[in-house]
Structure formats: C-alpha cells, structure tokens
Short mmCIF file of C-alpha atoms in Angstrom, two decimals:
data_model
loop_
_atom_site.label_atom_id
_atom_site.label_comp_id
_atom_site.label_asym_id
_atom_site.label_seq_id
_atom_site.Cartn_x
_atom_site.Cartn_y
_atom_site.Cartn_z
CA MET A 74 0.00 0.00 0.00
CA ALA A 75 1.33 3.44 -0.87
CA SER A 76 2.47 5.60 2.03
CA ARG A 77 0.52 8.71 2.94
CA PRO A 78 1.79 11.86 1.25
CA ARG A 79 3.91 13.93 3.62
CA VAL A 80 2.77 17.48 4.41
CA VAL A 81 4.95 19.97 6.29
CA VAL A 82 3.22 23.10 7.59
CA LEU A 83 5.37 26.19 7.98
CA ARG A 84 4.16 29.00 10.24
CA GLY A 85 7.41 30.63 11.36
CA HIS A 86 6.85 31.78 14.96
CA GLN A 87 3.07 31.79 14.52
CA ALA A 88 2.10 28.13 15.05
CA ASN A 89 -1.08 28.04 17.14
CA PRO A 90 -3.91 25.62 17.97
CA TRP A 91 -6.74 27.63 16.39
CA ASP A 92 -5.04 27.74 12.98
CA LEU A 93 -3.74 24.16 12.91
CA ARG A 94 -6.80 22.30 14.22
CA PRO A 95 -8.09 21.22 10.75
CA TRP A 96 -4.79 19.50 9.94
CA GLU A 97 -5.26 17.26 12.97
CA LEU A 98 -8.25 15.72 11.17
CA LEU A 99 -6.21 14.71 8.12
CA ALA A 100 -4.11 12.05 9.87
CA ASP A 101 -5.80 9.15 8.10
CA ARG A 102 -5.02 10.61 4.66
CA TYR A 103 -1.84 12.66 5.06
CA ASP A 104 1.29 12.46 7.19
CA VAL A 105 1.20 16.01 8.60
CA ALA A 106 3.83 17.73 10.75
CA TYR A 107 4.62 21.34 11.51
CA LEU A 108 7.82 23.17 12.31
CA ARG A 109 7.86 24.77 15.75
CA SER A 110 10.45 27.44 16.44
CA ARG A 111 11.98 28.08 19.85
CA SER A 112 10.71 31.65 19.61
CA ASN A 113 7.11 30.71 18.82
CA TRP A 114 4.63 33.37 19.96
CA PHE A 115 1.89 31.00 21.14
CA ALA A 116 1.53 27.98 23.39
CA THR A 117 1.56 24.83 21.26
CA ASP A 118 0.67 22.23 23.89
CA GLY A 119 -2.84 21.89 22.50
CA ILE A 120 -1.77 21.12 18.92
CA GLY A 121 -2.37 17.45 18.12
CA LEU A 122 0.16 17.25 15.29
CA ALA A 123 3.68 15.95 15.10
CA ALA A 124 6.08 18.85 15.68
CA THR A 125 9.66 19.20 14.52
CA GLU A 126 11.85 21.89 15.99
CA GLY A 127 12.72 24.36 13.26
CA ARG A 128 15.65 26.52 14.33
CA THR A 129 15.52 30.14 13.21
CA LEU A 130 17.85 33.11 13.24
CA ARG A 131 15.63 34.74 15.86
CA ASP A 132 16.27 31.80 18.20
CA LEU A 133 19.97 32.73 18.31
CA LEU A 134 19.35 36.30 19.47
CA PRO A 135 18.47 37.62 22.95
CA PRO A 136 14.79 37.62 23.94
CA GLY A 137 12.85 40.86 24.01
CA ARG A 138 12.74 43.96 21.86
CA LEU A 139 16.48 44.11 21.24
CA GLY A 140 16.45 40.68 19.62
CA ASP A 141 13.27 41.52 17.70
CA PHE A 142 14.92 44.63 16.28
CA ALA A 143 18.21 42.88 15.49
CA VAL A 144 16.56 40.15 13.42
CA ARG A 145 14.77 42.73 11.28
CA LEU A 146 18.05 43.94 9.80
CA PRO A 147 19.02 40.70 8.00
CA GLY A 148 15.48 39.28 8.03
CA ASP A 149 14.51 36.10 9.87
CA ARG A 150 15.29 32.65 8.46
CA TYR A 151 14.86 28.98 9.25
CA LEU A 152 18.30 27.42 9.67
CA GLY A 153 18.82 24.10 7.89
CA LEU A 154 15.34 24.19 6.35
CA ALA A 155 16.30 21.99 3.38
CA GLU A 156 16.95 19.08 5.75
CA GLN A 157 13.59 19.60 7.42
CA LEU A 158 11.72 19.63 4.11
CA ALA A 159 13.57 16.75 2.44
CA GLY A 160 11.07 14.09 1.41
CA ALA A 161 8.02 16.34 1.75
CA ASP A 162 5.35 16.00 -0.90
CA ILE A 163 3.57 19.23 0.04
CA VAL A 164 4.90 22.23 1.93
CA HIS A 165 2.18 24.55 3.21
CA ALA A 166 3.25 28.09 4.16
CA GLN A 167 1.32 31.36 4.24
CA GLU A 168 1.26 34.90 2.82
CA LEU A 169 3.11 36.39 -0.13
CA GLY A 170 5.49 38.45 1.98
CA TYR A 171 6.53 36.11 4.81
CA TRP A 172 10.14 35.02 5.09
CA TYR A 173 9.36 31.33 5.51
CA ALA A 174 7.12 31.30 2.44
CA MET A 175 10.00 32.79 0.46
CA GLN A 176 12.38 30.12 1.79
CA ALA A 177 10.01 27.35 0.77
CA ALA A 178 9.66 28.89 -2.69
CA ARG A 179 13.46 28.87 -3.11
CA LEU A 180 13.72 25.22 -2.11
CA LYS A 181 10.74 23.92 -4.06
CA ARG A 182 12.40 22.95 -7.34
CA ARG A 183 15.49 21.53 -5.70
CA LEU A 184 13.53 19.29 -3.32
CA GLY A 185 10.63 18.48 -5.65
CA PHE A 186 7.67 19.25 -3.39
CA ARG A 187 4.47 21.12 -4.25
CA LEU A 188 4.02 24.50 -2.56
CA VAL A 189 0.68 25.59 -1.09
CA LEU A 190 0.17 29.06 0.33
CA THR A 191 -2.62 30.15 2.64
CA VAL A 192 -3.36 33.84 2.08
CA TRP A 193 -5.20 36.00 4.60
CA GLU A 194 -4.06 39.33 3.18
CA THR A 195 -6.90 41.40 1.74
CA LEU A 196 -5.01 44.45 0.43
CA PRO A 197 -3.33 44.04 -2.98
CA PHE A 198 -0.03 45.85 -2.34
CA LEU A 199 1.76 44.46 -5.42
CA GLY A 200 5.25 45.98 -5.51
CA ALA A 201 4.43 49.67 -5.24
CA TYR A 202 2.91 49.50 -1.75
CA ARG A 203 4.90 46.58 -0.34
CA ASN A 204 8.00 47.18 1.74
CA VAL A 205 11.36 46.83 0.05
CA ARG A 206 12.38 43.46 1.52
CA THR A 207 9.08 41.68 0.96
CA ARG A 208 8.85 42.79 -2.67
CA ALA A 209 11.42 40.09 -3.45
CA TYR A 210 9.57 37.58 -1.25
CA ARG A 211 6.37 38.30 -3.18
CA ARG A 212 8.01 37.73 -6.57
CA GLU A 213 9.37 34.34 -5.54
CA THR A 214 6.20 33.06 -3.89
CA LEU A 215 4.03 34.21 -6.80
CA ALA A 216 6.28 32.36 -9.24
CA GLU A 217 6.68 29.10 -7.31
CA THR A 218 3.38 28.51 -5.50
CA ASP A 219 1.31 25.73 -7.05
CA LEU A 220 -1.93 26.51 -5.22
CA PHE A 221 -3.11 29.56 -3.29
CA LEU A 222 -5.72 28.95 -0.58
CA ALA A 223 -7.48 32.23 0.15
CA ALA A 224 -9.10 32.45 3.59
CA THR A 225 -11.90 34.62 2.17
CA GLN A 226 -13.28 35.67 -1.18
CA ARG A 227 -11.84 39.10 -0.45
CA ALA A 228 -8.38 37.53 -0.16
CA ALA A 229 -9.00 35.59 -3.39
CA ASP A 230 -9.86 38.82 -5.23
CA CYS A 231 -6.73 40.37 -3.77
CA LEU A 232 -4.65 37.56 -5.28
CA LEU A 233 -6.19 38.18 -8.70
CA LEU A 234 -4.97 41.78 -8.52
CA GLU A 235 -1.57 40.54 -7.38
CA GLY A 236 -1.38 38.75 -10.72
CA VAL A 237 -2.27 35.17 -9.77
CA ASP A 238 -4.14 33.16 -12.38
CA ALA A 239 -7.63 32.23 -11.14
CA GLY A 240 -6.89 28.55 -11.77
CA ARG A 241 -4.31 28.59 -8.98
CA VAL A 242 -6.69 30.10 -6.38
CA ARG A 243 -9.24 28.35 -4.15
CA VAL A 244 -11.24 29.87 -1.32
CA CYS A 245 -10.41 27.72 1.71
CA ALA A 246 -11.78 29.16 4.94
CA PRO A 247 -10.34 28.01 8.28
CA GLY A 248 -12.42 26.20 10.86
CA ILE A 249 -12.85 25.70 14.60
CA ASP A 250 -13.66 22.77 16.85
CA LEU A 251 -17.44 22.78 17.32
CA GLU A 252 -17.15 20.45 20.29
CA ARG A 253 -15.12 23.12 22.08
CA PHE A 254 -17.13 26.13 20.92
CA ALA A 255 -20.85 25.56 21.39
CA PRO A 256 -23.76 27.39 23.06
CA SER A 257 -23.42 27.01 26.83
CA GLY A 258 -27.14 26.97 27.56
CA ARG A 259 -26.71 29.17 30.62
CA THR A 260 -27.58 32.79 31.25
CA PRO A 261 -24.65 35.04 32.23
CA GLY A 262 -25.23 36.51 35.69
CA GLY A 263 -24.48 40.00 36.96
CA PRO A 264 -23.85 43.09 34.80
CA PRO A 265 -23.64 42.33 31.07
CA ILE A 266 -20.10 41.73 29.82
CA VAL A 267 -18.84 42.99 26.48
CA LEU A 268 -16.00 40.74 25.35
CA SER A 269 -13.42 42.53 23.19
CA PRO A 270 -10.90 39.90 22.04
CA GLY A 271 -7.85 40.60 19.90
CA ARG A 272 -4.26 41.76 19.91
CA LEU A 273 -3.62 44.82 22.07
CA VAL A 274 -2.78 47.11 19.18
CA TRP A 275 -4.46 50.28 17.95
CA GLU A 276 -5.95 48.72 14.83
CA LYS A 277 -8.02 46.20 16.84
CA GLY A 278 -10.13 49.11 18.11
CA HIS A 279 -10.26 48.30 21.84
CA GLN A 280 -10.07 52.03 22.55
CA ASP A 281 -13.35 52.53 20.67
CA VAL A 282 -15.03 49.90 22.85
CA LEU A 283 -13.91 51.85 25.94
CA ARG A 284 -15.24 55.09 24.43
CA SER A 285 -18.61 53.51 23.74
CA LEU A 286 -19.14 52.43 27.36
CA ALA A 287 -17.97 55.82 28.64
CA LEU A 288 -20.54 57.49 26.40
CA LEU A 289 -23.32 55.22 27.64
CA ARG A 290 -22.45 56.18 31.19
CA ARG A 291 -22.45 59.90 30.39
CA ARG A 292 -25.82 59.56 28.69
CA GLY A 293 -27.27 57.31 31.39
CA ALA A 294 -28.40 55.08 28.54
CA PRO A 295 -29.44 51.41 28.72
CA GLY A 296 -26.32 49.27 29.06
CA ALA A 297 -24.43 51.85 31.14
CA ASP A 298 -23.98 49.20 33.83
CA GLY A 299 -22.12 46.95 31.39
CA ARG A 300 -18.57 45.75 31.82
CA ILE A 301 -15.81 45.38 29.24
CA ARG A 302 -13.48 42.39 29.20
CA ILE A 303 -10.49 42.88 26.88
CA VAL A 304 -8.51 39.74 26.08
CA GLY A 305 -5.28 39.80 24.11
CA ALA A 306 -1.56 40.43 24.12
CA GLY A 307 0.36 43.36 22.73
CA SER A 308 1.99 46.70 23.34
CA GLU A 309 -1.17 48.72 24.08
CA GLY A 310 -2.11 47.16 27.42
CA GLY A 311 -0.74 49.95 29.58
CA ARG A 312 -2.23 52.69 27.42
CA LEU A 313 -5.66 51.02 27.45
CA ARG A 314 -5.60 50.81 31.25
CA ARG A 315 -4.68 54.51 31.51
CA TYR A 316 -7.38 55.42 29.00
CA ALA A 317 -10.06 53.52 30.90
CA LYS A 318 -9.08 55.42 34.04
CA GLU A 319 -9.14 58.77 32.26
CA LEU A 320 -12.58 57.95 30.86
CA GLY A 321 -13.78 57.14 34.37
CA ILE A 322 -14.72 53.53 33.60
CA ASP A 323 -11.73 51.63 35.00
CA ASP A 324 -14.06 50.10 37.62
CA ALA A 325 -15.88 48.34 34.76
CA VAL A 326 -12.91 47.23 32.66
CA GLU A 327 -10.94 43.99 32.90
CA LEU A 328 -7.84 43.49 30.77
CA HIS A 329 -6.40 40.00 30.47
CA GLU A 330 -3.11 39.86 28.58
CA PHE A 331 -2.87 36.10 28.66
CA VAL A 332 -5.75 33.65 28.53
CA PRO A 333 -5.13 30.00 27.60
CA TYR A 334 -6.99 28.99 24.46
CA GLU A 335 -8.82 26.31 26.48
CA ARG A 336 -10.37 29.10 28.58
CA MET A 337 -11.92 30.97 25.65
CA PRO A 338 -15.21 28.96 25.53
CA ASN A 339 -15.85 30.00 29.15
CA LEU A 340 -15.31 33.66 28.26
CA TYR A 341 -17.85 33.42 25.45
CA ALA A 342 -20.32 31.74 27.81
CA GLU A 343 -20.01 34.68 30.24
CA ALA A 344 -20.42 37.37 27.57
CA ALA A 345 -23.53 39.27 26.54
CA CYS A 346 -21.82 39.90 23.19
CA ILE A 347 -18.44 40.23 21.58
CA VAL A 348 -17.19 43.35 19.84
CA LEU A 349 -14.58 43.29 17.10
CA GLY A 350 -13.86 46.96 16.52
CA SER A 351 -11.13 46.59 13.90
CA LEU A 352 -9.78 49.69 12.17
CA ALA A 353 -7.97 49.94 8.86
CA THR A 354 -4.44 51.25 8.46
CA TRP A 355 -2.64 51.87 5.17
CA ALA A 356 -1.13 48.38 5.48
CA TRP A 357 -3.84 46.32 7.22
CA GLU A 358 -7.55 45.72 7.57
CA GLU A 359 -9.31 42.85 9.31
CA GLN A 360 -8.43 39.78 7.28
CA PHE A 361 -10.74 37.22 8.87
CA GLY A 362 -11.33 37.35 12.62
CA MET A 363 -11.26 33.83 14.09
CA VAL A 364 -13.07 35.15 17.17
CA LEU A 365 -16.08 35.80 14.96
CA ILE A 366 -16.63 32.14 14.20
CA GLU A 367 -15.83 31.14 17.79
CA ALA A 368 -18.55 33.54 19.01
CA MET A 369 -20.94 32.45 16.27
CA ALA A 370 -20.55 28.79 17.25
CA SER A 371 -20.92 29.72 20.93
CA GLY A 372 -24.25 31.45 20.30
CA VAL A 373 -22.95 34.87 21.33
CA PRO A 374 -24.21 38.02 19.55
CA ILE A 375 -21.61 39.78 17.42
CA VAL A 376 -21.22 43.55 17.15
CA ALA A 377 -18.46 44.40 14.70
CA SER A 378 -17.01 47.07 12.50
CA SER A 379 -17.27 46.57 8.76
CA SER A 380 -13.48 46.51 8.32
CA GLY A 381 -12.09 44.22 5.63
CA ALA A 382 -13.48 40.69 5.54
CA ILE A 383 -15.58 40.93 8.72
CA PRO A 384 -19.00 41.11 6.97
CA GLU A 385 -18.08 38.16 4.75
CA VAL A 386 -17.23 36.04 7.79
CA ALA A 387 -19.80 37.19 10.35
CA GLY A 388 -22.73 37.25 7.92
CA PRO A 389 -26.12 38.94 8.21
CA GLU A 390 -26.78 38.01 11.84
CA ALA A 391 -24.09 40.36 13.15
CA THR A 392 -24.68 44.02 13.96
CA TYR A 393 -22.30 46.37 12.15
CA PHE A 394 -20.93 49.85 12.67
CA ALA A 395 -18.47 51.88 10.62
CA PRO A 396 -14.81 51.45 11.65
CA GLY A 397 -14.00 54.10 14.24
CA ASP A 398 -17.65 55.05 14.84
CA TRP A 399 -17.62 54.66 18.63
CA GLN A 400 -20.88 56.60 18.88
CA GLY A 401 -22.54 54.11 16.53
CA LEU A 402 -21.06 51.28 18.58
CA ALA A 403 -22.51 52.78 21.76
CA THR A 404 -25.94 52.95 20.15
CA ALA A 405 -25.69 49.38 18.84
CA LEU A 406 -24.79 48.09 22.31
CA SER A 407 -27.45 50.14 24.08
CA GLU A 408 -30.22 49.13 21.71
CA GLY A 409 -29.02 45.54 21.39
CA PRO A 410 -27.14 43.05 23.56
CA LEU A 411 -26.64 45.29 26.61
CA ALA A 412 -30.41 45.80 26.79
CA TRP A 413 -31.26 42.10 26.49
CA PRO A 414 -31.58 39.90 29.57
CA GLN A 415 -29.58 37.19 27.80
CA PRO A 416 -28.09 36.44 24.38
CA HIS A 417 -30.76 35.23 21.99
CA VAL A 418 -29.14 35.33 18.57
CA VAL A 419 -28.89 31.95 16.88
CA ALA A 420 -26.39 31.81 14.05
CA ASP A 421 -27.25 30.13 10.78
CA PRO A 422 -26.39 26.44 11.38
CA ALA A 423 -25.13 26.08 7.81
CA ARG A 424 -22.72 29.00 8.33
CA VAL A 425 -21.48 27.49 11.59
CA ARG A 426 -20.89 24.11 9.91
CA HIS A 427 -19.06 25.83 7.04
CA PHE A 428 -16.58 27.22 9.54
CA SER A 429 -16.09 23.96 11.43
CA ALA A 430 -12.70 22.27 11.64
CA ALA A 431 -14.20 19.21 9.92
CA ALA A 432 -15.36 21.26 6.93
CA ALA A 433 -12.02 23.09 6.79
CA ALA A 434 -10.20 19.74 6.82
CA GLU A 435 -12.26 18.56 3.86
CA ARG A 436 -11.37 21.76 1.98
CA LEU A 437 -7.69 21.16 2.69
CA ALA A 438 -7.94 17.52 1.61
CA ALA A 439 -9.63 18.52 -1.66
CA ALA A 440 -6.86 21.04 -2.34
CA TYR A 441 -4.12 18.51 -1.58
CA ASP A 442 -5.87 15.85 -3.64
CA GLN A 443 -5.89 18.27 -6.57
CA LEU A 444 -2.11 18.58 -6.33
CA TYR A 445 -1.71 14.86 -5.72
CA GLU A 446 -3.61 13.94 -8.87
CA ALA A 447 -1.71 16.54 -10.88
CA ALA A 448 1.55 14.94 -9.71
CA ARG A 449 0.72 11.41 -10.85
CA PRO A 450 2.39 11.64 -14.28
CA ARG A 451 5.60 12.95 -12.74
CA GLN A 452 8.59 10.65 -12.57
CA GLY A 453 11.38 10.59 -10.03
CA ARG A 454 11.13 12.95 -7.09
CA GLY A 455 7.72 14.08 -6.03
CA MET A 456 4.63 12.59 -4.51
CA ALA A 457 4.44 8.89 -3.84
CA VAL A 458 1.51 7.27 -5.59
#
C-alpha cells in the first residue's frame, strides 16, 4: 500500500492551535507535521500534530525587543530548512510576503515538493505599496506557489490583482472545533459583559469599545452598567488601562493579557456579546477574525465594525458599525445586547458548519488531492503514488 503523502506546515513563529486544528483531522489521509520554532509566539501544547523543531535566526538572538529589532536587519530565516523539508510532498506556508514562504519557494524545485500558500491578506499591495524586503519575497512566492488557498473571497480577489491566475486560487476558509465552541445553555449573571478579544494594538479598536461604554455612562443610557473584558496580548495594554481610568470607567474594565486557548469557551459563555472593533491602516484591515466564528458557534451576539473581511465572515446576523464610529457602537450596544436579559441570537447552522474544523479539513484535503492527482504523471522525485 502506498504511504501517505507527507505534508509539512510552515508557520514561522506563529504556530497556534486555532489555525492548525483542521490539519489534525487529516491524519488518516496525510502524514502532517509542523515546524515549531523556539521563539514561537503562542503555546503549542494543545496542537495534536507531530512537531519538529525548526531553528531560526531569531532563536539565536536575545529575547525581548532588542532581539526583535536585530533580526529585522538581516530578516529572519529557518536554519537548515532543506533538511527539514527533504522528502516532503507538500509544503504549506502562508502569505506572499513572509520570510518562511520565500524560503520554501526557493527550495521547491530543488527538493521536488508542491508549494501551497494560505493567504489572509486582503489588500493588494503588489510591488508599489509593499516594503522593500518583501517585494522580493512576493516575486518568488508568486512564481513558485502551485496553489493559493485564500481564507476569504476578499483575499481571493486580492490575489487576482496581485497577478495570480484564477486557476491557482481556491477559497479555503479556516475552521474551529465545534465540540469546544458551542452554546453554553446558561444565562450570564451579573452586569452584562462585552468581550473585546484581539491583539492589544491600535488597529483592533479596543479604545473605541472603551469610548462607547464611557458614552453610555455619560448619557445614562441602557447598558451603562455593562462591563468590558479585553482579552489579548500586545503593546497597548498599559495605554488602554490609563485610557479607561481617564474615561472614568476603570471600575468596569478587565484586561487580560494572557488567557489559555482552552479558557476561551468559558469567556464566550459569560459574555452578553463580543465586539470586534477593527480599524484599517494603510497596510492592514481585518483579514478574517477567528473570534467571529468562535462567538458564532458559541451562540454569542456579534457587534463588529465593517473593516475588511468581517462582513463576509460574520454574515447577516451580526450588527455592524463603521470602523472608528464609537458613537454608533454605543448605540448598537445600548439598543441591542446590553439591553437584552440574555443572548438570543442563533447563528445560521449552515454557516457554523461551514466554519467547522471538519469542513475546513475537507477543503484542505480537496486542495491537496488536486495537487496529488496533478503529480501522478511525474517521474522521479515528487509525490508517492
């Protein structure tokens, strides 16, 4: 019997359980492993895939900001990547401008694997708007990638403008574990909690969530007794705490800079709603928003800005406001979830199933099977058949 095709997933320092869950469900069809760096940003204990340590340049430098700055000068790299990828049938990296995608593109012809690229990016920078270093990365990944898996239709359209032929693009949305994220069936007690999950950076819009509650308090509007729970890591934690105090709402704000992924279902169960207040910058807009599908599956109402791909992911059941419109957000909260005694929005079951890990795994398998079948006539190195 032929051996299972070998798939190596490259995520640099970004390997995480919410992204990699669908690959866990491919074990009966594909031999999947991922490279885990010593400097990985996220806990990987919950990833049920074989992991190989992939040494990187960043791993050799001191921890902290000094090391982060130092690695930017030469650009990060896997060390000895060719040895790690030897014998792979498929290498699966992500984004046009990431260093590890570029490395895989350079090794593809020499090692004989097929290259798959997940793309979240929804702004077509091409060369003119891309930074100097990643312009070269983009050229190499565009030339060598066999199949682009766009997380959203917006990302797929972006790839078309980047110059990718439509025949090399498939929309392949990620998915979550529906056994982990499901309606809790219990009513949150106490003051209603607005959950604002996401990196603690300006573009995630946490500051607008704080402004909205402060405005409700000043107006004495329904929902003024609400609380805000911000969950995420990043450089803006201290500023957000100071801002909440200046706004006079620090008594109603919790900020958690580290929450284990296993704890997230409990946070959804305790929330009256989630808010994703993403803002656009010249170089970024919301590309997907995994918290949207986690909330959707958990039966929690969604109030979100219309930034980037959010409407495509959250669908018609969500309540939207314009990015940066903290007054509109305040009104949406006051007239919606903060005025309700309990969450009562039920997401479209078909939409929830579409964003399940099982459905995402089937999309990945179909994409890999497409490459596998295309490789059958090849002789010598390549996929085992």
